[in-house]
PDB file of C-alpha atoms and ligand atoms in Angstrom:
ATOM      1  CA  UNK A 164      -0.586 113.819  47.323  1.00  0.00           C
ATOM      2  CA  UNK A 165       2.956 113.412  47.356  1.00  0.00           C
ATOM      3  CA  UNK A 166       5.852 111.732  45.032  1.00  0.00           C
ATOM      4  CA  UNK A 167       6.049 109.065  48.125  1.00  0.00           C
ATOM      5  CA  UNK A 168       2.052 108.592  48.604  1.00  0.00           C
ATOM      6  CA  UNK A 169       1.906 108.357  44.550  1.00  0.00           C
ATOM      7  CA  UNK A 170       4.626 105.554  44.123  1.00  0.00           C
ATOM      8  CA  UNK A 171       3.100 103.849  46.925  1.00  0.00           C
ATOM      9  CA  UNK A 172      -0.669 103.836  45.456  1.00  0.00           C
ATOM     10  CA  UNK A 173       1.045 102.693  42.216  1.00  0.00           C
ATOM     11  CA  UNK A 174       2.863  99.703  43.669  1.00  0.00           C
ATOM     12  CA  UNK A 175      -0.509  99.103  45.394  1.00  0.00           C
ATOM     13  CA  UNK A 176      -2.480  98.913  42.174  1.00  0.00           C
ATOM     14  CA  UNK A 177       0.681  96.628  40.920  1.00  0.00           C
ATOM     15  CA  UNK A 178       0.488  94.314  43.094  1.00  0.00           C
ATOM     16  CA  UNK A 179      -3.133  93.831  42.836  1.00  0.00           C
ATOM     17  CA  UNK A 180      -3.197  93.594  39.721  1.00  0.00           C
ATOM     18  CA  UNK A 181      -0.446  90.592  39.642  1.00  0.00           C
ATOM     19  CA  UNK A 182      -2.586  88.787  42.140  1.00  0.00           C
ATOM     20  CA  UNK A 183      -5.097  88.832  40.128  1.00  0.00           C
ATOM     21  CA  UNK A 184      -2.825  87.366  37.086  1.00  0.00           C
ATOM     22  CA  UNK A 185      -1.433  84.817  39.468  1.00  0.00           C
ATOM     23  CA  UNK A 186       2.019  86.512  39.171  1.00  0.00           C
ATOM     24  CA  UNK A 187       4.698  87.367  41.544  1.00  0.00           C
ATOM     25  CA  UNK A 188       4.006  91.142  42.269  1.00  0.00           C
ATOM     26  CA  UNK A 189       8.084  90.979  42.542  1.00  0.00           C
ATOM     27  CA  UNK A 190       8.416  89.930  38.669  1.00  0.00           C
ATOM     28  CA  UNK A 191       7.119  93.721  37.600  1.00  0.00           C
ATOM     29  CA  UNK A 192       9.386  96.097  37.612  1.00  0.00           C
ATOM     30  CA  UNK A 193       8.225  99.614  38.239  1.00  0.00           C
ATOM     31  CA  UNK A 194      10.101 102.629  36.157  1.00  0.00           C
ATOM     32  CA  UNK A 195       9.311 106.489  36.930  1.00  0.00           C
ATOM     33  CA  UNK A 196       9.354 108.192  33.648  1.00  0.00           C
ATOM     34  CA  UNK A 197      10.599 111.525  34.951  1.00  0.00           C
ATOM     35  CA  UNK A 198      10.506 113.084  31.341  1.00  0.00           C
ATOM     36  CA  UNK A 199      10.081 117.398  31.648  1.00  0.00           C
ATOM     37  CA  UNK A 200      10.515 117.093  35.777  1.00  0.00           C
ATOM     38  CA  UNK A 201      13.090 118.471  37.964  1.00  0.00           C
ATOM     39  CA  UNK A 202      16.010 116.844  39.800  1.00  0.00           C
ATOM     40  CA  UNK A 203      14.379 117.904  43.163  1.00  0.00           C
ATOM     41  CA  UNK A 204      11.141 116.154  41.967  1.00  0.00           C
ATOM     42  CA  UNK A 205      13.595 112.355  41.334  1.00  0.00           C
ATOM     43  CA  UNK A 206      15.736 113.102  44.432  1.00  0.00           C
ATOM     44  CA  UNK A 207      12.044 112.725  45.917  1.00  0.00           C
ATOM     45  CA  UNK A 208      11.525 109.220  44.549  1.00  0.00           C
ATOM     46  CA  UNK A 209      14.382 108.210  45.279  1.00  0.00           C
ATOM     47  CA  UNK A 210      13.771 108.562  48.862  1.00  0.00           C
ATOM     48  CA  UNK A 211      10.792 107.105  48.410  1.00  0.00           C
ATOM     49  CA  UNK A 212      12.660 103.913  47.308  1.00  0.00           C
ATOM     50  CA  UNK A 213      12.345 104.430  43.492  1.00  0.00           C
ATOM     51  CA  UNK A 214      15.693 103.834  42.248  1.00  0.00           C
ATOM     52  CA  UNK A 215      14.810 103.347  38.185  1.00  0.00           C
ATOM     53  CA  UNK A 216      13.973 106.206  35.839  1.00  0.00           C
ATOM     54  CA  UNK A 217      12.602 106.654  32.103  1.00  0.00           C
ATOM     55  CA  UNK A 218      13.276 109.694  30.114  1.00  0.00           C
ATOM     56  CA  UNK A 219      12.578 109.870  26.629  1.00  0.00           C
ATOM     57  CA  UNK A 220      14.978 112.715  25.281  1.00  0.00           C
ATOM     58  CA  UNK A 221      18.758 111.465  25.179  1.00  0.00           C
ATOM     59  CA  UNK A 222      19.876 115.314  26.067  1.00  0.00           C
ATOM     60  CA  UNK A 223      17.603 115.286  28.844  1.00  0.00           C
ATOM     61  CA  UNK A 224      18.575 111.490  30.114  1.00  0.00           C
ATOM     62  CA  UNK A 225      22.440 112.967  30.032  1.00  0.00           C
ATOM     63  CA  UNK A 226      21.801 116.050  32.120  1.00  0.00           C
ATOM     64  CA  UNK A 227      20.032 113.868  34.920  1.00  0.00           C
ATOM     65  CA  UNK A 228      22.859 111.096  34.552  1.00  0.00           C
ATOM     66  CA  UNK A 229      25.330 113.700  35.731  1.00  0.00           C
ATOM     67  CA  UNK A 230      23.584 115.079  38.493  1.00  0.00           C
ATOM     68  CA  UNK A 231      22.137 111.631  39.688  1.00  0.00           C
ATOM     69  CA  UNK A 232      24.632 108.790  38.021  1.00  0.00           C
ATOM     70  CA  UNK A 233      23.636 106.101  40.921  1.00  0.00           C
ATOM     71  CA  UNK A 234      20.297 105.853  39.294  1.00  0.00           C
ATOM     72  CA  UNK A 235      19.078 103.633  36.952  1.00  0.00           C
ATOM     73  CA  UNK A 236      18.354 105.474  33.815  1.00  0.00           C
ATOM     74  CA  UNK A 237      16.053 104.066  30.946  1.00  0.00           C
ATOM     75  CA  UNK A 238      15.393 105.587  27.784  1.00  0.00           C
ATOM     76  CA  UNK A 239      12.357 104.585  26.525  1.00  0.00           C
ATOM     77  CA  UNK A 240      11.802 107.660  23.822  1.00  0.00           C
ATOM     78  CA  UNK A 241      12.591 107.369  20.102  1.00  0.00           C
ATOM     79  CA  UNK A 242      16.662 106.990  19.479  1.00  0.00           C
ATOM     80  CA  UNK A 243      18.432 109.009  16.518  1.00  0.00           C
ATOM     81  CA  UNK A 244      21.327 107.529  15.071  1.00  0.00           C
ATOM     82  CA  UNK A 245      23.079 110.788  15.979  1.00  0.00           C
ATOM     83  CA  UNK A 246      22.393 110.851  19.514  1.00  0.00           C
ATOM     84  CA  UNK A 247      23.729 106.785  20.051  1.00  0.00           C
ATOM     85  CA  UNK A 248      27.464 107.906  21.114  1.00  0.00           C
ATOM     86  CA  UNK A 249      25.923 110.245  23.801  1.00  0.00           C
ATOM     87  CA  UNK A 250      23.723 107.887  25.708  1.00  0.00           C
ATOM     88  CA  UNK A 251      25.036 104.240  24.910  1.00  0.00           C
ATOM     89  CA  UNK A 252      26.710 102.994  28.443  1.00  0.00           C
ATOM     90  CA  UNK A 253      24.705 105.898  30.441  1.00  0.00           C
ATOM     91  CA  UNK A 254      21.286 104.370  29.616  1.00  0.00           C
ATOM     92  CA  UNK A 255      20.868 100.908  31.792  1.00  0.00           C
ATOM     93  CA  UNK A 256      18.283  99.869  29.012  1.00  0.00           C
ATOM     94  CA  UNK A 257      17.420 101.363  25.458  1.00  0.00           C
ATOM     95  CA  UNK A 258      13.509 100.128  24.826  1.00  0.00           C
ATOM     96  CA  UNK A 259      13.463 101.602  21.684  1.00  0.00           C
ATOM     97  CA  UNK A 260      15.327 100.351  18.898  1.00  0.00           C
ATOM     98  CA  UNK A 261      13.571  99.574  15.527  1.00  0.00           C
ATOM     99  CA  UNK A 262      15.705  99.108  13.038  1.00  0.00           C
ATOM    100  CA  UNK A 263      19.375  97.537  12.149  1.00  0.00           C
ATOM    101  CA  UNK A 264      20.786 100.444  11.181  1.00  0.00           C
ATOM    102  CA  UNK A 265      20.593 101.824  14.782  1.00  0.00           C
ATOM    103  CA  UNK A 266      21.348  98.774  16.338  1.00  0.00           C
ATOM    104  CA  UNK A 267      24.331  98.542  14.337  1.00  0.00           C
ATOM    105  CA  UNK A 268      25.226 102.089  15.181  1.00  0.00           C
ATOM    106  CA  UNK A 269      24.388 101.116  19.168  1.00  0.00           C
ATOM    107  CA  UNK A 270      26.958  98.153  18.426  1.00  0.00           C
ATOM    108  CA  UNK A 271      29.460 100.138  16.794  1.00  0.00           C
ATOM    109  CA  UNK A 272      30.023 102.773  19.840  1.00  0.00           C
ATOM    110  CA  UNK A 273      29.444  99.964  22.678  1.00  0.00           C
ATOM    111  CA  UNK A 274      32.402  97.987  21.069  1.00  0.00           C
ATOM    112  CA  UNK A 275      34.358 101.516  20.846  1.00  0.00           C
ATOM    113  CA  UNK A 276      33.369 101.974  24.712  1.00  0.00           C
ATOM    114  CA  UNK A 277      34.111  98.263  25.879  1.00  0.00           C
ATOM    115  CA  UNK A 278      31.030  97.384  27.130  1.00  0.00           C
ATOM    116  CA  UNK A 279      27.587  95.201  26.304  1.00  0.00           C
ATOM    117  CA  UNK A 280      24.193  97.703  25.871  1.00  0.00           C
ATOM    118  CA  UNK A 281      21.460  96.019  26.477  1.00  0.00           C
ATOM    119  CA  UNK A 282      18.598  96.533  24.895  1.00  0.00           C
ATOM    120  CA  UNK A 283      14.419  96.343  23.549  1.00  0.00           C
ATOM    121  CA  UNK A 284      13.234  95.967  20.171  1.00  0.00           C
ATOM    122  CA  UNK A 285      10.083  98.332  20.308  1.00  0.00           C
ATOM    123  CA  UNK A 286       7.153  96.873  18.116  1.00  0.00           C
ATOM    124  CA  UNK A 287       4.275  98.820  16.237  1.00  0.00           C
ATOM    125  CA  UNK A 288       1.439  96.695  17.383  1.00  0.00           C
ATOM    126  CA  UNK A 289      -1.237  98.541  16.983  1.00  0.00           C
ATOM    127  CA  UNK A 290      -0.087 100.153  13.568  1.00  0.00           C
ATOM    128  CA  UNK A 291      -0.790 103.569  11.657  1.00  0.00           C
ATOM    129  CA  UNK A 292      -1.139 105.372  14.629  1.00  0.00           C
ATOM    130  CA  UNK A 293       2.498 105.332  15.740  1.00  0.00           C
ATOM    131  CA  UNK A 294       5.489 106.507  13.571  1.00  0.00           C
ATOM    132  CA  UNK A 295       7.845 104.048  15.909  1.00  0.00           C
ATOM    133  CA  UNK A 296       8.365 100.956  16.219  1.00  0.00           C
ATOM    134  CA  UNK A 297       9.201  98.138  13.802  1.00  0.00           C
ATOM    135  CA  UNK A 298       6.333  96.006  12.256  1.00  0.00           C
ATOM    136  CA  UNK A 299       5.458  92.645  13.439  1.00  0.00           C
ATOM    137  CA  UNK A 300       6.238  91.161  10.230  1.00  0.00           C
ATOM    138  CA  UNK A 301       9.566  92.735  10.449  1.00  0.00           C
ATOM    139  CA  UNK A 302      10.302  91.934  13.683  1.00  0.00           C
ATOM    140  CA  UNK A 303      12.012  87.968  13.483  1.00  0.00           C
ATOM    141  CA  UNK A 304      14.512  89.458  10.953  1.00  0.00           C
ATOM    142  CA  UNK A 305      15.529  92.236  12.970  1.00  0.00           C
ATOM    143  CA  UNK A 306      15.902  90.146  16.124  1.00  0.00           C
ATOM    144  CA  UNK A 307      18.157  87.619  13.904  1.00  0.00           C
ATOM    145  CA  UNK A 308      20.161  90.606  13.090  1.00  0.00           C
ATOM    146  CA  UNK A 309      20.849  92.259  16.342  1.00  0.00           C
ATOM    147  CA  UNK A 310      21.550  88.079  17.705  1.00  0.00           C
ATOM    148  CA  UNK A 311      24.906  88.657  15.442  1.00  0.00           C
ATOM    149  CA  UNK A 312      25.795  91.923  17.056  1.00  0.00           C
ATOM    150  CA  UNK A 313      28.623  91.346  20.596  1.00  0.00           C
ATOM    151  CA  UNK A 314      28.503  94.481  22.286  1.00  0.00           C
ATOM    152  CA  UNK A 315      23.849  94.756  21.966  1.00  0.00           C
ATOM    153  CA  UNK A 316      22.308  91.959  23.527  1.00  0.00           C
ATOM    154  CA  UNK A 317      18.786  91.969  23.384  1.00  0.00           C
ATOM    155  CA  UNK A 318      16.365  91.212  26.175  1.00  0.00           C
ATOM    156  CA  UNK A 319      12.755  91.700  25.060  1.00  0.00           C
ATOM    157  CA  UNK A 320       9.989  93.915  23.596  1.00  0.00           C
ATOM    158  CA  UNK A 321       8.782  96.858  24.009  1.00  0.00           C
ATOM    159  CA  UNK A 322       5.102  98.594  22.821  1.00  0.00           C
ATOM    160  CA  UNK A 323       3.185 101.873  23.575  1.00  0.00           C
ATOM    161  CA  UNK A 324      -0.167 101.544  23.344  1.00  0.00           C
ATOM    162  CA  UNK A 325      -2.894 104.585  22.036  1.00  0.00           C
ATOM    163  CA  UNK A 326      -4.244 106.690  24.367  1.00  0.00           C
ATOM    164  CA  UNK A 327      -8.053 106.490  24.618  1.00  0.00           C
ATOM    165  CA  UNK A 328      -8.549 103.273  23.488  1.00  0.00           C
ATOM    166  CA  UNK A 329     -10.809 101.177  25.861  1.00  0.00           C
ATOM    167  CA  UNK A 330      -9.611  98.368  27.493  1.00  0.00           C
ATOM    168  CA  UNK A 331     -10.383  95.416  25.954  1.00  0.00           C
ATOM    169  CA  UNK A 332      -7.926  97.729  22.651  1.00  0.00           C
ATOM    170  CA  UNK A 333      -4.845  97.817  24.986  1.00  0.00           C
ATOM    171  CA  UNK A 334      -5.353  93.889  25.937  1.00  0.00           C
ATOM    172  CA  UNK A 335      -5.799  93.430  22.379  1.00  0.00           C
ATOM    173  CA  UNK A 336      -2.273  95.437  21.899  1.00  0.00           C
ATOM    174  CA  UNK A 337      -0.280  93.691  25.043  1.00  0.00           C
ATOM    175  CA  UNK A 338      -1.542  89.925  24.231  1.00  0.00           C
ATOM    176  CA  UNK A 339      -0.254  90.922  21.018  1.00  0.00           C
ATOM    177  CA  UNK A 340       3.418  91.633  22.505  1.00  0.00           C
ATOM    178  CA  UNK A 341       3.193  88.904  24.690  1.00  0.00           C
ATOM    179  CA  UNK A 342       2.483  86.550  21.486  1.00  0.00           C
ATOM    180  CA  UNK A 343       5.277  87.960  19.192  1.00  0.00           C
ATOM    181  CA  UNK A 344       7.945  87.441  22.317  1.00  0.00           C
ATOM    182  CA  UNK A 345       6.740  83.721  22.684  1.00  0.00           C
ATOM    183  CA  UNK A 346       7.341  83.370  18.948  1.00  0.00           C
ATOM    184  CA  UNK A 347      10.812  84.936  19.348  1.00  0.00           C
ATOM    185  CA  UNK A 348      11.739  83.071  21.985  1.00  0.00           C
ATOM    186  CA  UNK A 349      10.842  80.037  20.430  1.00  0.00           C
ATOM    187  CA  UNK A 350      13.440  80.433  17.413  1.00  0.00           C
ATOM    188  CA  UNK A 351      16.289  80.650  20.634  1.00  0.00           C
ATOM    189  CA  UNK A 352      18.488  83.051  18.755  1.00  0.00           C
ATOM    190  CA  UNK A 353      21.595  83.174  20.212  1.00  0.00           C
ATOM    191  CA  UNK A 354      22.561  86.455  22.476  1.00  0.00           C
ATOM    192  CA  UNK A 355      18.385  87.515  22.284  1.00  0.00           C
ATOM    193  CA  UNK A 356      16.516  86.371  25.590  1.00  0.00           C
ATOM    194  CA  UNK A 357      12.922  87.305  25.700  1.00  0.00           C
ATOM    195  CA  UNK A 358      12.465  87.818  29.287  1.00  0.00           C
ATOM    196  CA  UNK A 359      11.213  91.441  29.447  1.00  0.00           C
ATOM    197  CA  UNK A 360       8.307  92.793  28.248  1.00  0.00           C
ATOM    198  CA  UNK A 361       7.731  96.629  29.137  1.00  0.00           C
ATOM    199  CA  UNK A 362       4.452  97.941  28.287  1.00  0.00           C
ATOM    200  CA  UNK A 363       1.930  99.466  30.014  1.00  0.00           C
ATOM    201  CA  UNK A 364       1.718 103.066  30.964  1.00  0.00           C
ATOM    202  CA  UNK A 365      -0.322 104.972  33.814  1.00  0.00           C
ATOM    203  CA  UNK A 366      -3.584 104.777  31.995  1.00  0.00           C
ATOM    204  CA  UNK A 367      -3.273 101.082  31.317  1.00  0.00           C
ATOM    205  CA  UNK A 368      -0.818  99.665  33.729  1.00  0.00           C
ATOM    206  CA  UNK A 369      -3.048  96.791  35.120  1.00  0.00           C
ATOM    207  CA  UNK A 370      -4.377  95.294  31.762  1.00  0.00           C
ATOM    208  CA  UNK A 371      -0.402  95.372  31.092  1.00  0.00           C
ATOM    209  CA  UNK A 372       0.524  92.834  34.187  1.00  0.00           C
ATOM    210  CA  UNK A 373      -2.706  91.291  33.687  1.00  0.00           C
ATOM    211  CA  UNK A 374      -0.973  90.194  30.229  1.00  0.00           C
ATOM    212  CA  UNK A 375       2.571  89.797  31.628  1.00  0.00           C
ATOM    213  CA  UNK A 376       4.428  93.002  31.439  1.00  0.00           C
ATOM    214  CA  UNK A 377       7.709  92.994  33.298  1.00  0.00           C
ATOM    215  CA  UNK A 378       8.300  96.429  33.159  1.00  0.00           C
ATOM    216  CA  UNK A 379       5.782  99.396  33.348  1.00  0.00           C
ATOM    217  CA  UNK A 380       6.696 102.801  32.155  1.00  0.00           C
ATOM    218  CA  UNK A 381       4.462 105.215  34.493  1.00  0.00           C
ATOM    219  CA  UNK A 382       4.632 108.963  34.632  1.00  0.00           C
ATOM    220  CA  UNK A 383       1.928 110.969  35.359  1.00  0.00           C
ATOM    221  CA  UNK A 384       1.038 108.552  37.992  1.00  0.00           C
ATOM    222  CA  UNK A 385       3.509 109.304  39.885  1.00  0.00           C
ATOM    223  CA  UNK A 386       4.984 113.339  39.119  1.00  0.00           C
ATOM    224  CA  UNK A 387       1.383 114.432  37.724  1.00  0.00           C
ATOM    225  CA  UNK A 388       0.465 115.982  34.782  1.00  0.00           C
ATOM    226  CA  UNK A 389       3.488 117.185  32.195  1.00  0.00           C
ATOM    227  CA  UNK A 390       2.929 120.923  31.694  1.00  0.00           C
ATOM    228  CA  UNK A 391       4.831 121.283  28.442  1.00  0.00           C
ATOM    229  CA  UNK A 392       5.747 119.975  25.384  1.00  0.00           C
ATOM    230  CA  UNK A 393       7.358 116.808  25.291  1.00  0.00           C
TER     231      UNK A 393
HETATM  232  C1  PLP B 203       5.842 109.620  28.581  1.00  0.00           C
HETATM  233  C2  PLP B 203       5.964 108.177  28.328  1.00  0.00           C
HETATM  234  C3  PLP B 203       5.430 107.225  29.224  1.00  0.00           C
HETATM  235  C4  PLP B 203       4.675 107.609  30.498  1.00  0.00           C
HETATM  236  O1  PLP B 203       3.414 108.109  30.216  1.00  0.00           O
HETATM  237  P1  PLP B 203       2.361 108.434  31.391  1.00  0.00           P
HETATM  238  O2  PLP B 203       1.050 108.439  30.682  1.00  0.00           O
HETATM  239  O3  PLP B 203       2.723 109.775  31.935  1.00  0.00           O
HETATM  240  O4  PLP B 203       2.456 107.360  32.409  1.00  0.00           O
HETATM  241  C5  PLP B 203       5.616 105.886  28.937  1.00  0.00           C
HETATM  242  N1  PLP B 203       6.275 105.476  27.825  1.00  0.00           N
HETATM  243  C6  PLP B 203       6.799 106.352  26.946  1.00  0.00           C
HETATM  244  C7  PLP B 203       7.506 105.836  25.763  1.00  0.00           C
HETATM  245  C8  PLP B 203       6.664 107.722  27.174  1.00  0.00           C
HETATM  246  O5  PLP B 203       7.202 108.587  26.279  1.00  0.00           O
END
């Protein structure tokens, strides 16, 4: 099948899924994580219609900013504090900060660059198996510390959920999100909305609407299988 015929089974499967949640198939927003593929393979989706992108790798996000700025890039991979100044104002949407030093550092070159990043905090839900991601107890001090910060305004959560777990793990994982955002929300820092929550890759994408994802990272789905390291 092609890049068209896959984004169009996804969506499928997307809406579907909402329906069954009672949700707006509308309030999901679908992002082709285009890590390791070509240009020619994105030029493909976006004549299918698919206009947002996730990478993971800033270098890699930069290169495919250049050739294709009218995109909407996402980087949803793990940031270095070193790689900040290359990507802040290119990437629509960082989903992966997890601690204040690199928010400050995400603050720092926004304010140098005159303009607002916007921004996940990406949560270790489901613990020792994931290096990223800040704890859950961690979490409401973090968010109160990036609420202080002018040029980062946060807009959600972000989790990545083990591969191979069964399904009732990831709903375990994504009510989890879902839970720690309500309890964000409800302190109503100021500058932090809690409006997104992107989880849910192409293994697990339904049991993510089903539990109220807003935005679903999806890959293979949609180029097929990665052939090399990521
Ligand atoms: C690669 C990647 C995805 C997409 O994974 P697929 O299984 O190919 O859908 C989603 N989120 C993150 C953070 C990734 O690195």
């Amino acid at each position: 099948m092609g890049i068209r015929e896959n984004i169009e089974m996804v969506q499928h499967r997307i809406a579907a899924a909402a329906v069954r949640a009672g949700r707006d198939p509308k309030s999901v927003m679908l992002i082709a994580v285009s890590k390791t593929k070509p240009v020619s393979m994105i030029q493909e989706a976006l004549s299918a219609g698919q206009e947002v992108f996730g990478e993971n790798r800033v270098q890699e996000l930069c290169e495919k900013y250049e050739v294709l700025p009218d995109a909407q890039w996402h980087l949803i991979g793990h940031l270095q504090t070193n790689k900040v100044k290359a990507v802040v104002g290119k990437a629509a949407l960082i989903h992966s900060v997890d601690s204040a030093a690199l928010a400050d550092e995400i603050e720092k070159r926004a304010a140098a660059m005159d303009v607002v990043q916007r921004i996940l905090v990406q949560v270790n839900v489901s613990g020792e198996e994931s290096k990223f991601g800040i704890s859950p107890e961690a979490l409401p001090g973090l968010c109160e510390h990036i609420s202080a910060l002018s040029h980062v305004k946060l807009e959600g959560l972000m989790t990545i959920s083990v591969k191979g777990m069964a399904p009732s793990g990831n709903r375990a994982v994504f009510g989890r999100l879902r839970q720690l955002s309500e309890e964000i929300a409800a302190l109503k820092l100021p500058n932090v909305t809690m409006q997104e929550l992107s989880m849910g890759m192409t293994h697990d994408f339904e049991e993510a609407v089903e539990a109220g994802a807003t935005m679903l990272r999806i890959g293979t789905a949609i180029f097929g299988a990665r052939s090399y390291q990521e």
